Short mmCIF file of C-alpha atoms in Angstrom, two decimals:
data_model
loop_
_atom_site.label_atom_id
_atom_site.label_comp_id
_atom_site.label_asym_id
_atom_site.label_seq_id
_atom_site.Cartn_x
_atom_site.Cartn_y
_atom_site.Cartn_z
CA UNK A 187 105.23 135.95 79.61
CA UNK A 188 101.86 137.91 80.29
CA UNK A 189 101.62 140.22 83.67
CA UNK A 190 98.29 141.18 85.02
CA UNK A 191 98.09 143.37 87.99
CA UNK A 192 94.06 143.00 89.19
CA UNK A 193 92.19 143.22 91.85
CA UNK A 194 91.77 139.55 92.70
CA UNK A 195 90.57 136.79 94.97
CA UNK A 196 92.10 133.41 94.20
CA UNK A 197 91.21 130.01 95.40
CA UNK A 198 93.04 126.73 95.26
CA UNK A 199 90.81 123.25 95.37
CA UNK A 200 92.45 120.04 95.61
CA UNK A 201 94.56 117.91 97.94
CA UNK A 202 94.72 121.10 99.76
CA UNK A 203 92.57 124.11 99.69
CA UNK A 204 93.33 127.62 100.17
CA UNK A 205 91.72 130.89 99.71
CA UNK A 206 93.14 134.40 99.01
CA UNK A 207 90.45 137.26 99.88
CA UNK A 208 90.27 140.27 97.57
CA UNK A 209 93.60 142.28 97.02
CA UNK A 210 95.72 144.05 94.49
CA UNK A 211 97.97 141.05 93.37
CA UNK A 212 100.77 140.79 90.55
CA UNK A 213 99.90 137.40 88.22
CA UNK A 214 101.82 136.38 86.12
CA UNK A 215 101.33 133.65 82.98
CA UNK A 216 104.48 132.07 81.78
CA UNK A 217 105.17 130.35 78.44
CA UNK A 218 106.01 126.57 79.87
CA UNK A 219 101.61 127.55 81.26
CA UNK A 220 102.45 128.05 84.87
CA UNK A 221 100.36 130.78 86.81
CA UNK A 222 101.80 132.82 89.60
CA UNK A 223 99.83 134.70 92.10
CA UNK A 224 102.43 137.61 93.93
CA UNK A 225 101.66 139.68 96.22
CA UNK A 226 103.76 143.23 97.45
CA UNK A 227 106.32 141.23 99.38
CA UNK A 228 107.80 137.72 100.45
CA UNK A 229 110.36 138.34 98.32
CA UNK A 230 110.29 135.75 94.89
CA UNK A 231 107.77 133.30 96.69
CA UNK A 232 104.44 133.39 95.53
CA UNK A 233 101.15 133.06 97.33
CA UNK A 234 100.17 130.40 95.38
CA UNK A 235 100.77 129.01 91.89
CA UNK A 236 99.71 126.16 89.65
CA UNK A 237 103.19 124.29 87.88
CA UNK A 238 102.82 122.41 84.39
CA UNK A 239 101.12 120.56 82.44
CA UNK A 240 97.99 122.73 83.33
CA UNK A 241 95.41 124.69 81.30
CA UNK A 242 94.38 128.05 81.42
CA UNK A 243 90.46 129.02 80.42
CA UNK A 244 89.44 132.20 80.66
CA UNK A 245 85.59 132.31 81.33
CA UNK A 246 82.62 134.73 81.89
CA UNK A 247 81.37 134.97 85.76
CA UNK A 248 78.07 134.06 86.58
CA UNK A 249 75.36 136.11 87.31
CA UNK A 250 76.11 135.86 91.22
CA UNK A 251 79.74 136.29 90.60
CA UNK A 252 78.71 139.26 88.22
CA UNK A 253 76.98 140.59 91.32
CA UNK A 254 79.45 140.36 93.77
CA UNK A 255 82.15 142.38 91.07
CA UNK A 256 83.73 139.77 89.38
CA UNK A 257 84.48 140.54 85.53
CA UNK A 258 86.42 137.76 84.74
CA UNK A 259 86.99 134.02 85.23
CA UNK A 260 90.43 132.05 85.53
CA UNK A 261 90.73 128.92 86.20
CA UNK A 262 94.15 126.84 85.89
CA UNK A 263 93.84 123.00 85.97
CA UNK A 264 96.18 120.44 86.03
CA UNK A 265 96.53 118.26 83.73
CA UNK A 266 97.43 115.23 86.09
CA UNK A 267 95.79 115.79 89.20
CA UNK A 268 92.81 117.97 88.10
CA UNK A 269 93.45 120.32 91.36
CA UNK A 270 92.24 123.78 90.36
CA UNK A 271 93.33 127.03 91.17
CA UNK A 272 90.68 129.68 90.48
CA UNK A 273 91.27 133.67 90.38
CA UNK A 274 88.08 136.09 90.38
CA UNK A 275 88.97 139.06 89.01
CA UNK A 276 87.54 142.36 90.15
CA UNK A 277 89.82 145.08 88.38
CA UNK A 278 92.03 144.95 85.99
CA UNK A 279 95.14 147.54 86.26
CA UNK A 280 97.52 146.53 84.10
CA UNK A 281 97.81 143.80 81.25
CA UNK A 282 100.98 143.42 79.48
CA UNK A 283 102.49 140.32 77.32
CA UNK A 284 106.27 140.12 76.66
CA UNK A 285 108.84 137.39 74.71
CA UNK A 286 111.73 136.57 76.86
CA UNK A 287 113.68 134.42 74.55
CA UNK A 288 115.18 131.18 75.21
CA UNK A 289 116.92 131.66 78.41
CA UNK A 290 120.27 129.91 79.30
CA UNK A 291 119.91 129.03 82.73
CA UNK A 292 121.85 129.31 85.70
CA UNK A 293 125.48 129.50 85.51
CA UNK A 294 127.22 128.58 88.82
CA UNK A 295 130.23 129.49 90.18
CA UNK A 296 132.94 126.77 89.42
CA UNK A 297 133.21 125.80 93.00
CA UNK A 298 129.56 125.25 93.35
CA UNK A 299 129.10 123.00 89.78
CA UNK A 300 132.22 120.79 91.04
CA UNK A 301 130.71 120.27 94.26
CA UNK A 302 127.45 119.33 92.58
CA UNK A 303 129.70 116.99 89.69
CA UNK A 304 131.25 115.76 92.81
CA UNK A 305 128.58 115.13 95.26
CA UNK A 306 126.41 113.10 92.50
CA UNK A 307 129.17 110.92 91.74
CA UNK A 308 130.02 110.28 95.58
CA UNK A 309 126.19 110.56 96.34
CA UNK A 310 127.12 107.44 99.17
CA UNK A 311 127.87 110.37 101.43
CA UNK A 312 124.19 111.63 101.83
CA UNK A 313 123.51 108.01 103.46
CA UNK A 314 124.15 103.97 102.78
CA UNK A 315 121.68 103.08 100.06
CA UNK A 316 121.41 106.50 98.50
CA UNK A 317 121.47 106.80 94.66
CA UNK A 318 121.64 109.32 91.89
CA UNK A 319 118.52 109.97 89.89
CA UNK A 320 119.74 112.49 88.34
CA UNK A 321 121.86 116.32 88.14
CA UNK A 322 119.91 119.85 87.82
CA UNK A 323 116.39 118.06 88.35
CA UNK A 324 113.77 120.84 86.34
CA UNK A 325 111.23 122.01 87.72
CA UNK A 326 108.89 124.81 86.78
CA UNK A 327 110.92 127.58 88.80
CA UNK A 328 114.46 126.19 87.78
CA UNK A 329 116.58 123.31 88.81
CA UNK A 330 116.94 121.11 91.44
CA UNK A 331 120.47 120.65 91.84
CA UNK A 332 120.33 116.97 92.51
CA UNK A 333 117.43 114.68 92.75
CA UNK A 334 118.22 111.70 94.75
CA UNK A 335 116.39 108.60 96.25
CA UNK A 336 117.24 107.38 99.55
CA UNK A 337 117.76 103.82 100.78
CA UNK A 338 113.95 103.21 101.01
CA UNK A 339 113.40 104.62 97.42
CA UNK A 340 112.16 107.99 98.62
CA UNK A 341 112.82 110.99 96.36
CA UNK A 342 115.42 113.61 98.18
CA UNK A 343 115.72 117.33 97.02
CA UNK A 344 119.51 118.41 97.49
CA UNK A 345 120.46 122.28 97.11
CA UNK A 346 124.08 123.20 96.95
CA UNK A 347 126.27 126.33 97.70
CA UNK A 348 129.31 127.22 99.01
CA UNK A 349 127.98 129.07 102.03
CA UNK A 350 124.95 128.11 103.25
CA UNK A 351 122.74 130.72 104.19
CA UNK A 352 119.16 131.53 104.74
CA UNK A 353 117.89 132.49 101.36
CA UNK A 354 119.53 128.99 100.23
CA UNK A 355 117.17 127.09 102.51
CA UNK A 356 114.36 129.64 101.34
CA UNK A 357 114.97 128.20 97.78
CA UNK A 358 114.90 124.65 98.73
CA UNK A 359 111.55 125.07 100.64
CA UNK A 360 110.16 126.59 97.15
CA UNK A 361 111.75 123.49 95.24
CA UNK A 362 110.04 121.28 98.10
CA UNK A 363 106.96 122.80 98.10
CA UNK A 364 106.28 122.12 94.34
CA UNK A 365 107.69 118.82 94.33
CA UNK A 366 105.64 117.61 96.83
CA UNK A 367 102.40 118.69 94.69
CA UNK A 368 103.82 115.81 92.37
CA UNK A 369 101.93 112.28 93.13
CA UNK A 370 105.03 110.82 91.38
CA UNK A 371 107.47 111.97 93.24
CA UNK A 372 105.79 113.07 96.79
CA UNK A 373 106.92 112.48 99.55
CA UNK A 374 110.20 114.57 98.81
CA UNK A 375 112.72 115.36 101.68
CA UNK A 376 115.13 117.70 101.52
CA UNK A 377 119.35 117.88 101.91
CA UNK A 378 121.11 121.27 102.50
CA UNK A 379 124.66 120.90 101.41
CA UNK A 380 127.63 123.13 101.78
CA UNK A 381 131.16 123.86 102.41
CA UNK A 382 130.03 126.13 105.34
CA UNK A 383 126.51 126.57 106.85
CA UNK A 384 125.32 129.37 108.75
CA UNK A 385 124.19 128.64 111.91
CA UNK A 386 120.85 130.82 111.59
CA UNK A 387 120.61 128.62 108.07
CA UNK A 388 120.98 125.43 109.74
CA UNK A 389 118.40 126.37 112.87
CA UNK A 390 115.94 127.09 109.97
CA UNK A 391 116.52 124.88 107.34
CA UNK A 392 115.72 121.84 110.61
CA UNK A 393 113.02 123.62 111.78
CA UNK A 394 111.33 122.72 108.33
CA UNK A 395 112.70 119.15 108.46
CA UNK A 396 115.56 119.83 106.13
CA UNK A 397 118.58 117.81 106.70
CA UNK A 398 122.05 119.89 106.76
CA UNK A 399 124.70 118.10 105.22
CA UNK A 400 128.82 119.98 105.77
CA UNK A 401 130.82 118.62 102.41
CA UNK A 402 134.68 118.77 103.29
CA UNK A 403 135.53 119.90 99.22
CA UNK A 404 139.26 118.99 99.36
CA UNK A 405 138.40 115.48 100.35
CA UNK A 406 135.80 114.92 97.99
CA UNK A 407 138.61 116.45 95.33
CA UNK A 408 140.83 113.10 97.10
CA UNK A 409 143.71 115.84 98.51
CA UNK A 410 143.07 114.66 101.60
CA UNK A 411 141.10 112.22 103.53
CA UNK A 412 137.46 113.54 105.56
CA UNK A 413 133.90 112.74 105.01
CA UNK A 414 131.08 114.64 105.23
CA UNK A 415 129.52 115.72 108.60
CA UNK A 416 125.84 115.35 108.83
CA UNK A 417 124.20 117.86 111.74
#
């Protein structure tokens, strides 16, 4: 993984566009070829980023560029859409490269990897017509715990925990937001599962068009009879 802290503007052309004006930003390169652009806060969401397969070329600046301060020249393409996210460097602070290894992955809690064992083999009680594509979907910032598709074909995003809080729907709206960059699986909706959601969870989580789902665990388990309540 290589971390750059720069002085940076960064601009992102494609489906969408957006531009980032000059500021001191964290960026960081990781080995599967993502690029991250963080800023000083918004806790581990970036500003914008450009997921795999994508290419990193690291260019001169042209004379105009030169002029306005620019030293150097990223630009990250992908390799299947051929949207384009661009940083101009101004400054560079700090410029470090480090090997992290294989990593293992998440390791849930044994409640939370039953429900999701569970869940995917009664995946009926997301909907009629709904049908497992497959467990701990990967994406470039970690797993999807479920992908789904609904009765219309339509990929679905579910997130599990126990309790459902706010930074849970947080991480499904990061899941989301990449997925839907994805031609072949966009549109993506998203399910919020859990034994428990908070109420300041579920008010958010709808307010982004995320669909709360309540999983009664000890029915699921067959110790007694309940389905799930959908809010």
């Amino acid at each position: 993984m290589r971390l750059v802290i720069a002085r940076c503007s960064v601009d992102y052309a494609g489906r969408l566009s957006a531009h980032l004006p000059l500021a001191t930003r964290l960026l960081m390169v990781k080995g599967d070829g993502s690029l991250l652009v963080h800023s000083d806060g918004g806790s581990y969401k970036p500003l914008n980023w450009m997921s795999p397969p994508c290419t990193l070329a690291i260019g001169e600046p042209d004379d105009d560029q030169r002029e306005a301060g620019v030293v150097e020249l990223w630009k990250v393409t992908h390799a299947k859409t051929a949207d384009q996210l661009v940083v101009s460097i101004h400054e560079v602070l700090h410029d470090s490269a480090h090997d992290l290894g294989v990593d293992p992955g998440l390791v849930k809690d044994g409640v939370e990897s039953h429900l999701q064992r569970l869940l995917a083999e009664q995946i009926e009680l997301l909907g009629d017509g709904y049908r497992l594509v497959r467990r701990e979907y990967m994406t470039a910032i970690g797993p999807v715990d479920i992908l789904a598709a609904d009765a219309t074909g339509a990929s679905v995003a579910v997130e599990l925990k126990r309790r459902g809080d706010i930074d849970g729907v947080e991480q499904l709206t990061r899941y989301l937001e990449l997925m839907n960059r994805d031609p072949l699986l966009a549109p993506v909706a998203g399910v919020f599962a859990a034994q428990e959601i908070k109420p300041q969870a579920r008010t958010l989580a709808e307010d982004r068009g995320i669909r709360c789902v309540v999983l009664d665990y000890d029915a699921m388990r067959g110790i007694e009879s309940g389905h799930a309540r959908l809010f």
